[in-house]
PDB file of C-alpha atoms in Angstrom:
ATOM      1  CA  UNK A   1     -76.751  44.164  13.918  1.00 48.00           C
ATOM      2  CA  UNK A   2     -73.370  43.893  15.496  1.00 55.00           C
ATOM      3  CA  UNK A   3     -71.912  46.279  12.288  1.00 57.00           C
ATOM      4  CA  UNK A   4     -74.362  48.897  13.623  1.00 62.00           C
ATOM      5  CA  UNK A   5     -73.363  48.072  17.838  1.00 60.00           C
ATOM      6  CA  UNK A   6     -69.504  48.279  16.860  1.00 57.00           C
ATOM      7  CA  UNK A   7     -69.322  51.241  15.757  1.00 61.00           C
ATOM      8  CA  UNK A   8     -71.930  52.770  18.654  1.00 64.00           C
ATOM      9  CA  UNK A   9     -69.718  50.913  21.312  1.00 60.00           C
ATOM     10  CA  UNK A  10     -66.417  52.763  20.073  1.00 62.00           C
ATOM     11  CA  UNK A  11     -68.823  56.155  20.050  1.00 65.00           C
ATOM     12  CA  UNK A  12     -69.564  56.250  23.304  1.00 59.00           C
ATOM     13  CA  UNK A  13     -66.524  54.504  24.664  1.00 61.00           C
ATOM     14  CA  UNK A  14     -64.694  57.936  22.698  1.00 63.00           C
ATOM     15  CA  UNK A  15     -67.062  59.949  24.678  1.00 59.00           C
ATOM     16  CA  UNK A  16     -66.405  58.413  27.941  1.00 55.00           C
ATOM     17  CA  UNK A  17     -62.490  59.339  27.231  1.00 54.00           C
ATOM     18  CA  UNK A  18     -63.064  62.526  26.043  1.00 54.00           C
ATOM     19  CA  UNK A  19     -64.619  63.676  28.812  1.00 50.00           C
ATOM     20  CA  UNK A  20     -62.350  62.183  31.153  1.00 51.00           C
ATOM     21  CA  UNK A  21     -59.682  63.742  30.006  1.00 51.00           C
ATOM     22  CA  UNK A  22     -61.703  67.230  29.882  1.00 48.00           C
ATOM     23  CA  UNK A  23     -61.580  66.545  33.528  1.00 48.00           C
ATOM     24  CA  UNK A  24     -58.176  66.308  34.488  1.00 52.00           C
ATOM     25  CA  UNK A  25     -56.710  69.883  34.051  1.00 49.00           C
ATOM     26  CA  UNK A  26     -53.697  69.746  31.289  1.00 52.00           C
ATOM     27  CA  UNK A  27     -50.406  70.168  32.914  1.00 52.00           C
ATOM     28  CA  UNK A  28     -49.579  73.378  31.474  1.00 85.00           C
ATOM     29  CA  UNK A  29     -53.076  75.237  32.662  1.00 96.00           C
ATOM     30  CA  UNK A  30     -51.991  74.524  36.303  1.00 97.00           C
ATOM     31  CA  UNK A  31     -48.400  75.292  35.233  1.00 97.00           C
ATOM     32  CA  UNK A  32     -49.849  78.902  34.211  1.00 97.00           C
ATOM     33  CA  UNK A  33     -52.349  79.091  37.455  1.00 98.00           C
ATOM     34  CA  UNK A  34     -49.135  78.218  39.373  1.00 98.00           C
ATOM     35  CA  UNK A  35     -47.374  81.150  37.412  1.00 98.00           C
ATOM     36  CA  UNK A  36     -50.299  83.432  37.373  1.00 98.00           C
ATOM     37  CA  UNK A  37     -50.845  82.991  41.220  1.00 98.00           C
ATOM     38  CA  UNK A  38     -46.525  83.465  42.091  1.00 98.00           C
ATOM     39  CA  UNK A  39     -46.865  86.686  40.209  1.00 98.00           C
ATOM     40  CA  UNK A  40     -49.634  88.067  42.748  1.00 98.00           C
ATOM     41  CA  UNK A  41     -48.068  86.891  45.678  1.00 98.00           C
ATOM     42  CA  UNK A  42     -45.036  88.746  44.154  1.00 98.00           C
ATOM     43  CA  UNK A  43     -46.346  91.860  44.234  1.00 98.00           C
ATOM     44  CA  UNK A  44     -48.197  91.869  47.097  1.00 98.00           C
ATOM     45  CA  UNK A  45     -45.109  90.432  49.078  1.00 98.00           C
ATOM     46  CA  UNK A  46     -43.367  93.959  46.929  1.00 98.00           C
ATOM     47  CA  UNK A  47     -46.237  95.887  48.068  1.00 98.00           C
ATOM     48  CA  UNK A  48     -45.992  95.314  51.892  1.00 98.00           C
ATOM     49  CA  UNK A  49     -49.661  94.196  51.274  1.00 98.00           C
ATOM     50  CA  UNK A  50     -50.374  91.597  54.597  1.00 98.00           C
ATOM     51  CA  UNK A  51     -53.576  90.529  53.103  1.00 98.00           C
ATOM     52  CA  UNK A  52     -52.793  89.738  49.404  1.00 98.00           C
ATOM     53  CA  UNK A  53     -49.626  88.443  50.549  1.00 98.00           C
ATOM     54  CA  UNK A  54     -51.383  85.659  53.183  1.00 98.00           C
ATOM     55  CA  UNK A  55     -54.327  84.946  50.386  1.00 98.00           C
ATOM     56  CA  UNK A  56     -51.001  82.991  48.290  1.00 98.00           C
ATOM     57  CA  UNK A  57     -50.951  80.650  51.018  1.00 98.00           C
ATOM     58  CA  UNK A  58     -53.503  77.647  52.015  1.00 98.00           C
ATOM     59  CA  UNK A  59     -54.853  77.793  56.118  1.00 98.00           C
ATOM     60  CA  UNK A  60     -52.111  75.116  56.356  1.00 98.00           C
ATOM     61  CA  UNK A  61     -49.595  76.592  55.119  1.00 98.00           C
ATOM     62  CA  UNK A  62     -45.866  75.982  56.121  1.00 98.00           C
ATOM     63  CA  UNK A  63     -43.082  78.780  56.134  1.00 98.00           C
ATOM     64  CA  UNK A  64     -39.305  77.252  56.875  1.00 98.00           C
ATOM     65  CA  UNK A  65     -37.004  80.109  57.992  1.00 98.00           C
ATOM     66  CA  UNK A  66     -33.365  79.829  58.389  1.00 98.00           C
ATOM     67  CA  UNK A  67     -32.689  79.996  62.407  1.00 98.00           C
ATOM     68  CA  UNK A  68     -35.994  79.458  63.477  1.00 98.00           C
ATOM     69  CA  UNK A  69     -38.575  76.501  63.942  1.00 98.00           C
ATOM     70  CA  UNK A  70     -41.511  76.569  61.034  1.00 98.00           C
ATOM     71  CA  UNK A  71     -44.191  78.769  61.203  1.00 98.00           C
ATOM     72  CA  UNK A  72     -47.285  76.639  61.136  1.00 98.00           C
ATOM     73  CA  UNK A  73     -50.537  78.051  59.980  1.00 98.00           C
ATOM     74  CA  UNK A  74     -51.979  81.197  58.675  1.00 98.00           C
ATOM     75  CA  UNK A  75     -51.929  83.083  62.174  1.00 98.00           C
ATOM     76  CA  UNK A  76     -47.894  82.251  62.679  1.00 98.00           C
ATOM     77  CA  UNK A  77     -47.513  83.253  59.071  1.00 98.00           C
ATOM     78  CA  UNK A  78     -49.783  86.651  59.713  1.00 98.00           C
ATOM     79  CA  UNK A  79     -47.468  87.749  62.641  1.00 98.00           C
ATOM     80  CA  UNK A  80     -44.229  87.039  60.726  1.00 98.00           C
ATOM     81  CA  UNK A  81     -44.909  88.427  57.516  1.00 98.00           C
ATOM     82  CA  UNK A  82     -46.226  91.480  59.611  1.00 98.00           C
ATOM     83  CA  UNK A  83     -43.068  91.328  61.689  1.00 97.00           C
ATOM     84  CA  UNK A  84     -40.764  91.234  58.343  1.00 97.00           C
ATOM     85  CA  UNK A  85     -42.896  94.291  56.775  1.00 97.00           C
ATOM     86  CA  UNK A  86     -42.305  96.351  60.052  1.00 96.00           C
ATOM     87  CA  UNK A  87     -38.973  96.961  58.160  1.00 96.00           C
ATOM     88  CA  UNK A  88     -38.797  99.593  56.165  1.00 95.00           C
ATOM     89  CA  UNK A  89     -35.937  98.183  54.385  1.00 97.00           C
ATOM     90  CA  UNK A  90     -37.401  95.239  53.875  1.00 98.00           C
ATOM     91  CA  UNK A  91     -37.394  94.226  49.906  1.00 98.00           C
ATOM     92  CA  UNK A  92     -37.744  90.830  48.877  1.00 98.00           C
ATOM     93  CA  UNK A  93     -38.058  89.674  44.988  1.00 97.00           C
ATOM     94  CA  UNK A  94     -37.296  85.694  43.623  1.00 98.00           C
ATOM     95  CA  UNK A  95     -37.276  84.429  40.213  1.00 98.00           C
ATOM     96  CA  UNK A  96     -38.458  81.279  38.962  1.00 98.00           C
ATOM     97  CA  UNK A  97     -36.407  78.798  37.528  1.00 98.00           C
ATOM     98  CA  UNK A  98     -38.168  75.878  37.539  1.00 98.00           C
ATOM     99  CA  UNK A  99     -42.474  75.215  37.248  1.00 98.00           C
ATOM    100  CA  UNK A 100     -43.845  71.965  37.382  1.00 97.00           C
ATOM    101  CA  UNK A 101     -47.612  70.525  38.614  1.00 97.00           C
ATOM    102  CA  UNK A 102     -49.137  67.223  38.438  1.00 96.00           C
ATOM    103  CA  UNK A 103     -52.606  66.207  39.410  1.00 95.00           C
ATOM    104  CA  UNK A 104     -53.195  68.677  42.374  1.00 96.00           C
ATOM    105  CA  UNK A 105     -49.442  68.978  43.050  1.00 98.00           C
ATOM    106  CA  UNK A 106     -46.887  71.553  42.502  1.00 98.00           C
ATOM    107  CA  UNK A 107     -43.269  73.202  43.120  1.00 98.00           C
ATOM    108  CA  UNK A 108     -41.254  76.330  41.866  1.00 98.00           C
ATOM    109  CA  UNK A 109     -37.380  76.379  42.649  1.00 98.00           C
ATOM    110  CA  UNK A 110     -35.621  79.266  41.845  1.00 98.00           C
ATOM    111  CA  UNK A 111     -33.301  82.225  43.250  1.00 98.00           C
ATOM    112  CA  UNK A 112     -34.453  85.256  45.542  1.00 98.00           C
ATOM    113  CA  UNK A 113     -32.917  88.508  46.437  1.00 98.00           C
ATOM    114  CA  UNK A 114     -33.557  90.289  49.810  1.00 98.00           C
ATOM    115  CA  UNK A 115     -32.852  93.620  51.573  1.00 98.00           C
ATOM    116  CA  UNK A 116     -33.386  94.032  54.971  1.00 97.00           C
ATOM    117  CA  UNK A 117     -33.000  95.886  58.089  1.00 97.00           C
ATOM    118  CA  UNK A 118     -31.318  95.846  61.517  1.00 93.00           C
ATOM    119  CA  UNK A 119     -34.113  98.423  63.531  1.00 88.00           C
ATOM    120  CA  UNK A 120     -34.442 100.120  60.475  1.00 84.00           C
ATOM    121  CA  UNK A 121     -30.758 101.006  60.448  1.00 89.00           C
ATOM    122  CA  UNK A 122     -27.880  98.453  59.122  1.00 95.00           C
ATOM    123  CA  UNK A 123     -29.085  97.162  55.500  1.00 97.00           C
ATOM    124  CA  UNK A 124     -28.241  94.126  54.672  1.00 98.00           C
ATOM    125  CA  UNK A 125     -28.413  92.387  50.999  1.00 98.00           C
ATOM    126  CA  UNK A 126     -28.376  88.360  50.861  1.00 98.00           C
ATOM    127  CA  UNK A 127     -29.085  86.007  48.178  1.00 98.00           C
ATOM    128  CA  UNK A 128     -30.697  82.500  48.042  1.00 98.00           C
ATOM    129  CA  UNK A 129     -32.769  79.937  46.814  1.00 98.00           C
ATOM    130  CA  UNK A 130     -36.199  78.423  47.666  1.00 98.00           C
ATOM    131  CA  UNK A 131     -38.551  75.912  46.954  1.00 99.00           C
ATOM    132  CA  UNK A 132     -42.268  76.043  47.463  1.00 99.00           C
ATOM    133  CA  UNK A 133     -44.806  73.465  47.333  1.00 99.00           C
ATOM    134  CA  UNK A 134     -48.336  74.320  45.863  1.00 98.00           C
ATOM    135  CA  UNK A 135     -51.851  72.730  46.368  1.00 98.00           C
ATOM    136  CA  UNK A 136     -54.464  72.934  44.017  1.00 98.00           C
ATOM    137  CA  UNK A 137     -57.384  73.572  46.531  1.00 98.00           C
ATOM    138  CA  UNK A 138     -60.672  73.715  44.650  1.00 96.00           C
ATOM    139  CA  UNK A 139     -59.844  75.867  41.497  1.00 95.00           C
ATOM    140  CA  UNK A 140     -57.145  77.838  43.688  1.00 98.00           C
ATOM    141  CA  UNK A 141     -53.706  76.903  43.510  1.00 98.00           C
ATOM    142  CA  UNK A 142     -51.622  78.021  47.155  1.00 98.00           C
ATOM    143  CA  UNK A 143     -48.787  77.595  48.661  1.00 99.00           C
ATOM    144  CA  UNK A 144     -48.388  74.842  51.057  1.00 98.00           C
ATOM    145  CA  UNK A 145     -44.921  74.383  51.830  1.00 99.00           C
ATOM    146  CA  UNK A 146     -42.084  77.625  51.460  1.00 98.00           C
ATOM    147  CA  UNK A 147     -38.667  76.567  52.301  1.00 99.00           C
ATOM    148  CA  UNK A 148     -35.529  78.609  51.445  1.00 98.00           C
ATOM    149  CA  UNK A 149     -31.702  79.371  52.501  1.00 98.00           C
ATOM    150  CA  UNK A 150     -28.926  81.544  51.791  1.00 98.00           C
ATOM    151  CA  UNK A 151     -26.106  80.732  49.578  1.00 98.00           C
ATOM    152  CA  UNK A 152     -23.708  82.620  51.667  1.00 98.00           C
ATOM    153  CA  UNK A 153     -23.863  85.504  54.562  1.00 97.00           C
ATOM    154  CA  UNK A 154     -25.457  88.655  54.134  1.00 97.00           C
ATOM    155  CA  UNK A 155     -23.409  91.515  52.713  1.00 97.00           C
ATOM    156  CA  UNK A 156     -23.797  95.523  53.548  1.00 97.00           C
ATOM    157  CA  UNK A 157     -26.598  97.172  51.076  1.00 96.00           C
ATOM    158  CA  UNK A 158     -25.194  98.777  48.275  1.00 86.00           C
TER     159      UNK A 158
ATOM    160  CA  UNK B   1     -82.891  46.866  20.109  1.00 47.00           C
ATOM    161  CA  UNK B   2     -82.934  49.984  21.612  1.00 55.00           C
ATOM    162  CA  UNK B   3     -83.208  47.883  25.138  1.00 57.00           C
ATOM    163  CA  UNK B   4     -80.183  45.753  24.304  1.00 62.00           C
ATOM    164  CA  UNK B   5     -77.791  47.964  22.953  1.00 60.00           C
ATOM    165  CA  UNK B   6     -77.977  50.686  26.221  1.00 57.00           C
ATOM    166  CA  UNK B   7     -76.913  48.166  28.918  1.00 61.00           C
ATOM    167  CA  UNK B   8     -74.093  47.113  26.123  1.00 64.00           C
ATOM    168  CA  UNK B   9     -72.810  50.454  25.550  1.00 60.00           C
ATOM    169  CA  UNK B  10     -72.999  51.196  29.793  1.00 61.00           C
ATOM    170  CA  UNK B  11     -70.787  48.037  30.142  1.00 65.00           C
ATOM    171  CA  UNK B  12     -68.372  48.542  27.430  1.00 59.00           C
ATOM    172  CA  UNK B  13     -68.294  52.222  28.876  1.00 60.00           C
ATOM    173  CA  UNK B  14     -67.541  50.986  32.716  1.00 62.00           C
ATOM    174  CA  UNK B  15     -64.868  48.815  31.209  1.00 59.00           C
ATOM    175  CA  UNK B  16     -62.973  51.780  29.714  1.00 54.00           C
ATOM    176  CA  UNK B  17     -63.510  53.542  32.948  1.00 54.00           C
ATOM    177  CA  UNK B  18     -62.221  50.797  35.099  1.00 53.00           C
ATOM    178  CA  UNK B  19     -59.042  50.427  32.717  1.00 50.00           C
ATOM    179  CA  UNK B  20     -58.580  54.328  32.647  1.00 51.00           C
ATOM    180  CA  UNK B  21     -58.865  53.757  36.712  1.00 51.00           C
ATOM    181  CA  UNK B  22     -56.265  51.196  36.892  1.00 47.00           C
ATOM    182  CA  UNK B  23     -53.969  53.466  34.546  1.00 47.00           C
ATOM    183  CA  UNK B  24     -53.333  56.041  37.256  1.00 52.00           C
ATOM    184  CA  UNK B  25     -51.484  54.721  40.339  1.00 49.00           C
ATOM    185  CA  UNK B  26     -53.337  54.916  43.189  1.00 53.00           C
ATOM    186  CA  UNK B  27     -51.635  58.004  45.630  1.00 52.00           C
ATOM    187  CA  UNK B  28     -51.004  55.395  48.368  1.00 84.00           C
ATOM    188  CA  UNK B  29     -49.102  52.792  46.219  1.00 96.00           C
ATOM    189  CA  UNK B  30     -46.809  55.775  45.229  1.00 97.00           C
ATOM    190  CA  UNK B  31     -47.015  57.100  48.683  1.00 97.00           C
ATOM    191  CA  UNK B  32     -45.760  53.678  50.065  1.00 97.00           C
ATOM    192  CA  UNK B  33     -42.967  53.522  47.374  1.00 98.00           C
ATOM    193  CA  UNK B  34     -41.662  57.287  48.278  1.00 98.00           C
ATOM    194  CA  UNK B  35     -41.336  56.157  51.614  1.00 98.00           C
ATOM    195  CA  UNK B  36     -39.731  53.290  50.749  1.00 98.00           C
ATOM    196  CA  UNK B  37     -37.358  54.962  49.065  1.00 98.00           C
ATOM    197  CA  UNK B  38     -36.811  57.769  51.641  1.00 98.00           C
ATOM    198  CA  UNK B  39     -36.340  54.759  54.011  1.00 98.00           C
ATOM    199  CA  UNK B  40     -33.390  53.283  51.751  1.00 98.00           C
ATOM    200  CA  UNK B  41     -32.061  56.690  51.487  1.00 98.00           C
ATOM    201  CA  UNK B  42     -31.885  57.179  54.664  1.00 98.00           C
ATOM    202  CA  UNK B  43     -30.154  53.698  55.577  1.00 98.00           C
ATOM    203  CA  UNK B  44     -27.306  54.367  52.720  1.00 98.00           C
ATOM    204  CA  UNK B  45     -26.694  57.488  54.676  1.00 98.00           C
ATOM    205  CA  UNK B  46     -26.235  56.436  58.289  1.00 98.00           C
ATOM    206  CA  UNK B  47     -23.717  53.928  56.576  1.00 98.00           C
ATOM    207  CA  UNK B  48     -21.744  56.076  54.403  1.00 98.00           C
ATOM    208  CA  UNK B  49     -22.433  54.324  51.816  1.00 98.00           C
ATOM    209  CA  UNK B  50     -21.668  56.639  48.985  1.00 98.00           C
ATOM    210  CA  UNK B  51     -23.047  54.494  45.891  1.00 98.00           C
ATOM    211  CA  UNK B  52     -26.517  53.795  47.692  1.00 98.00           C
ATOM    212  CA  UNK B  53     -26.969  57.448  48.770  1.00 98.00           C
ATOM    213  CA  UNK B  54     -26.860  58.750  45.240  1.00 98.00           C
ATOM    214  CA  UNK B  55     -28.839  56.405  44.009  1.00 98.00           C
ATOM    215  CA  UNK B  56     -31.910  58.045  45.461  1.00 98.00           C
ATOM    216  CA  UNK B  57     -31.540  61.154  43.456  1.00 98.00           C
ATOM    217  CA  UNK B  58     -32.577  61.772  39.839  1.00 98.00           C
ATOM    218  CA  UNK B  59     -29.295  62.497  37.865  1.00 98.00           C
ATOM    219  CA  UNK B  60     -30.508  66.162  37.123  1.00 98.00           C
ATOM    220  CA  UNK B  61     -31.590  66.363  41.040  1.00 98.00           C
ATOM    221  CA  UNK B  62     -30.591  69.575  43.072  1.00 98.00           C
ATOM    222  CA  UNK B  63     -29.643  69.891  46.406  1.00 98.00           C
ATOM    223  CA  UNK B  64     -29.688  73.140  48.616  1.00 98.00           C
ATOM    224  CA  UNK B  65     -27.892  73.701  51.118  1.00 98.00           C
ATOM    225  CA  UNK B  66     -27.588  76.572  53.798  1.00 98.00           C
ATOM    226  CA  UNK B  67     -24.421  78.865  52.761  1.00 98.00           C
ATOM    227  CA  UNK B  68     -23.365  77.923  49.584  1.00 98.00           C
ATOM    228  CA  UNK B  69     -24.999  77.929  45.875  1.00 98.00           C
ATOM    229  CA  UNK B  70     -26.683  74.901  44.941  1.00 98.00           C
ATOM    230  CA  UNK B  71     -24.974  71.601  43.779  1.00 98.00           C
ATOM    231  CA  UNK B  72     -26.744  70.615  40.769  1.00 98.00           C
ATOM    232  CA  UNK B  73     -26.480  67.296  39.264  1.00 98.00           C
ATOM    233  CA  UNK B  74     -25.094  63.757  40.274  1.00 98.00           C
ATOM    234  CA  UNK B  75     -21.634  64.586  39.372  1.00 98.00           C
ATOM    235  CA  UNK B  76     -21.832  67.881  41.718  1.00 98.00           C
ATOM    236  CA  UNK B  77     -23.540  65.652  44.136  1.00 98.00           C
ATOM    237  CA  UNK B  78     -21.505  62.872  44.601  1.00 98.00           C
ATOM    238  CA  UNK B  79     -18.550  65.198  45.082  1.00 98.00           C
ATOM    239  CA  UNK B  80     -20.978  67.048  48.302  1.00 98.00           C
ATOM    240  CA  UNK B  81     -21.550  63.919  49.676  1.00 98.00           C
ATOM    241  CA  UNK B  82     -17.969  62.301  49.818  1.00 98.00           C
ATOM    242  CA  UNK B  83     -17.097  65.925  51.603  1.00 97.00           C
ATOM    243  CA  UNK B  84     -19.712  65.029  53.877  1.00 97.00           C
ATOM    244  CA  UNK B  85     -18.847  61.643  54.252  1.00 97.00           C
ATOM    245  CA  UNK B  86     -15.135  62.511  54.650  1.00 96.00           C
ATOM    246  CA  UNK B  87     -16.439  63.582  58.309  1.00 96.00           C
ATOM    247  CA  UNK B  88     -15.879  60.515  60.550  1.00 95.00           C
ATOM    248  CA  UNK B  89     -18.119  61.944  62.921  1.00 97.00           C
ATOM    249  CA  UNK B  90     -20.929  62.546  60.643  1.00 98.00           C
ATOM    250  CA  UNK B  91     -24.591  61.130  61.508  1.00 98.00           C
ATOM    251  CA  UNK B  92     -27.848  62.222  60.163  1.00 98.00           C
ATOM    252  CA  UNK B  93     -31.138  60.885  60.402  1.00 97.00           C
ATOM    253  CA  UNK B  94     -34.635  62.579  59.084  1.00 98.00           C
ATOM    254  CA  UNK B  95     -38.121  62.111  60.689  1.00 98.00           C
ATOM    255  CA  UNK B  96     -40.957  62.313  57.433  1.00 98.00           C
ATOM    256  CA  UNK B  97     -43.795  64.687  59.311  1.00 98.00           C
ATOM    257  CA  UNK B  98     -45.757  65.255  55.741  1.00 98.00           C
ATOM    258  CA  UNK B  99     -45.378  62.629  52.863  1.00 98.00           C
ATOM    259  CA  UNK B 100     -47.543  63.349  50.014  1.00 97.00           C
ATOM    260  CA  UNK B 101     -48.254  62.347  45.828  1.00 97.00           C
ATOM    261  CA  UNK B 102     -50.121  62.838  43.181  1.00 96.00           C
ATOM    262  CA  UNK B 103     -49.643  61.729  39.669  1.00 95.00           C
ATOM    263  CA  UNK B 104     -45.573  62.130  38.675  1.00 96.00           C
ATOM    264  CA  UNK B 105     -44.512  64.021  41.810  1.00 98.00           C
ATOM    265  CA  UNK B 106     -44.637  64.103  45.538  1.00 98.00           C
ATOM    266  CA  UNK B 107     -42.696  65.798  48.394  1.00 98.00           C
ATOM    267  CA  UNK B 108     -41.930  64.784  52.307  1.00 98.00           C
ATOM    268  CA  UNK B 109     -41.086  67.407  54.911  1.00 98.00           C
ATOM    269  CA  UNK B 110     -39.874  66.744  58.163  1.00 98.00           C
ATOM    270  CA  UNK B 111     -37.073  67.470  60.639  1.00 98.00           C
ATOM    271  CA  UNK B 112     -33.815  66.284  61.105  1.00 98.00           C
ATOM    272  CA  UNK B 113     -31.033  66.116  62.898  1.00 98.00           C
ATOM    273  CA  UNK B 114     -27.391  66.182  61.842  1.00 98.00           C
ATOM    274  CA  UNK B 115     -24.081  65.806  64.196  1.00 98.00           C
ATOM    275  CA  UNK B 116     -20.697  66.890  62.697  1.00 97.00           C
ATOM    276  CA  UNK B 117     -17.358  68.001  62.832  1.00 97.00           C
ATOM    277  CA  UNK B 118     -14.645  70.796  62.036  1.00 93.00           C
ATOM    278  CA  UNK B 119     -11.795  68.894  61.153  1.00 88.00           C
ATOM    279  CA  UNK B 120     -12.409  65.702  63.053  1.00 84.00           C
ATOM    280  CA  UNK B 121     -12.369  67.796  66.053  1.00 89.00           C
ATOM    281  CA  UNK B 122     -15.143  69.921  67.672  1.00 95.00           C
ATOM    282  CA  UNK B 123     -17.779  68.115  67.312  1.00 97.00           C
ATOM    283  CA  UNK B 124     -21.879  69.852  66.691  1.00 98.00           C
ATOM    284  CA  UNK B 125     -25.291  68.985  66.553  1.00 98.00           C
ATOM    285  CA  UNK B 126     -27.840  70.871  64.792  1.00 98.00           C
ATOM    286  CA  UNK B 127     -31.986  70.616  64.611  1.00 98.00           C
ATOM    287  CA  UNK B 128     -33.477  71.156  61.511  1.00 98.00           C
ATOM    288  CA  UNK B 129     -36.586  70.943  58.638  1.00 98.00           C
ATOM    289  CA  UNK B 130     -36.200  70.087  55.303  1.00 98.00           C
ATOM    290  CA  UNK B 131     -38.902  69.730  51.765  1.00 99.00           C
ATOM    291  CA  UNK B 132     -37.964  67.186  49.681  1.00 99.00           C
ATOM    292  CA  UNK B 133     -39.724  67.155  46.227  1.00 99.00           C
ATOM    293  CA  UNK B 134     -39.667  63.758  45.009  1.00 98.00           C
ATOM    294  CA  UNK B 135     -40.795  62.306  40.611  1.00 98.00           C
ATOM    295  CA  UNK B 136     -41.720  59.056  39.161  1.00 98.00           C
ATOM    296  CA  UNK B 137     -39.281  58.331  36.689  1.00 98.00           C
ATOM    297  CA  UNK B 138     -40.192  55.180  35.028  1.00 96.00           C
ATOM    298  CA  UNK B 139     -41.403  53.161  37.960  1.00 95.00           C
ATOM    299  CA  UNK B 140     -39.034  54.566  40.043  1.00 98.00           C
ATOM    300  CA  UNK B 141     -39.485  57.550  42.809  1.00 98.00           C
ATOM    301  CA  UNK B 142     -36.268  59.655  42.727  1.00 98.00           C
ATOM    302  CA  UNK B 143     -35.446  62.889  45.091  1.00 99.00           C
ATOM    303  CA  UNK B 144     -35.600  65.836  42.273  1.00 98.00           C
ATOM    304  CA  UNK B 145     -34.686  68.538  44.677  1.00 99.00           C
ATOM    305  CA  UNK B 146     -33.453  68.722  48.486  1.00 98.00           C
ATOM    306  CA  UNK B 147     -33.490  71.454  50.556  1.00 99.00           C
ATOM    307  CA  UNK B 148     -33.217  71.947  54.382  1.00 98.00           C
ATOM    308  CA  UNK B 149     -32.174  75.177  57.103  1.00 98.00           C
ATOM    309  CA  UNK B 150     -31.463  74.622  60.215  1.00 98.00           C
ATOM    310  CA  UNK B 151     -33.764  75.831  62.923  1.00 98.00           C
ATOM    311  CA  UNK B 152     -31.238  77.630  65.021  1.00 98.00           C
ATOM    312  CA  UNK B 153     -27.116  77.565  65.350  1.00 97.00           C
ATOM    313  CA  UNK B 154     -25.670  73.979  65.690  1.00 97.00           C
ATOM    314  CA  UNK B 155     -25.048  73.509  69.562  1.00 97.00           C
ATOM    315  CA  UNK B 156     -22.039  71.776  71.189  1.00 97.00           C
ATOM    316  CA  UNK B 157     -22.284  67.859  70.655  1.00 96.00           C
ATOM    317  CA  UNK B 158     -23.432  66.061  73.827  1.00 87.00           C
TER     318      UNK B 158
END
């Protein structure tokens, strides 16, 4: 009998692991979620789309401005992103250098590029670098914290 | 034998569950050892001690700073931080609002405050929030990135 038990033991003990590990997400999936969801906020950040551009972040969500406190919450971060799209000029884009998740935590790093507006007159280029922090909430990934700064002061559009 | 071998292969099942269980850190054991390590951090700072500051950061780690590009590595690092530390009048201290982990990585946000001088001379304080994204590496919780802006100009010391 136990020649028969061993073997049944290490069975189910195999399926027990097996679907464990079904249920923890592999890194990479969320690394691609992650990715997937960065490239919609992207475009609706290019698109001057409020909406989309809010749906990237969770209710939570933090936004860390140079010169200003944080915006806490999506109704701060509603009336500054609709503030920053009342310019015209306005024209943000960021690459990713770095991904990473693990469990239901994750950041990107990487460089941005911005145009902007004084009233719609002086433009202004500037370049910097960010980091965001992103929350796997249910199936969603969003961002929870957004953090970024300049590398130097802004310089006349060209 | 049916009757036997079920509560065997439950048991033998719970066991692997209870070892996979103990595997994975539980988030407040790593949360307590981030802050720990924030907390040492912190204390190497407010003494200049050069040596104990680094030694929070992982060697590839990244810092971000307002106005200039980022200093990447320990090498680029410890050369930013004996600038820093070349200011006699230099105090910082950091309040953790947000401390979070989960699995290999974790982040704390807060505010701080920083007091510093041109040349010695005029002296400034400045209000501020910062992200800092935090990894296990081996049993150890090192600072991957920093970041911080400051939440308006930096005001006449008093």
């Amino acid at each position: 009998m136990r020649k028969r038990i061993l073997p049944s033991i290490l069975r189910v003990l195999m399926l027990g692991l097996a679907a464990l590990s079904a249920a923890q997400t592999t890194p990479s999936a969320d690394e691609a979620a992650i990715r997937a969801a960065d490239a919609q906020w992207k475009k609706a950040v290019a698109g001057y789309d409020l909406t989309r551009t809010l749906a990237a972040y969770a209710d939570d969500a933090i936004m860390m401005e140079p010169g200003a406190p944080a915006y806490v919450g999506k109704q701060a971060l509603r009336e500054q992103w609709a503030r920053i799209m009342n310019d015209n000029y306005f024209a943000l884009s960021w690459s990713v250098a770095a991904l990473e998740a693990s469990g239901d935590l994750g950041f990107t790093r990487g460089r941005y590029d911005v145009t902007y507006s004084i009233e719609n007159r002086d433009l202004f280029d500037q370049v910097g670098k960010y980091v965001v922090v992103w929350k796997k909430l249910g199936n969603d990934w969003k961002v929870a914290i957004e953090i970024y700064n300049p590398d130097g002061p802004p310089k006349p559009h060209k």
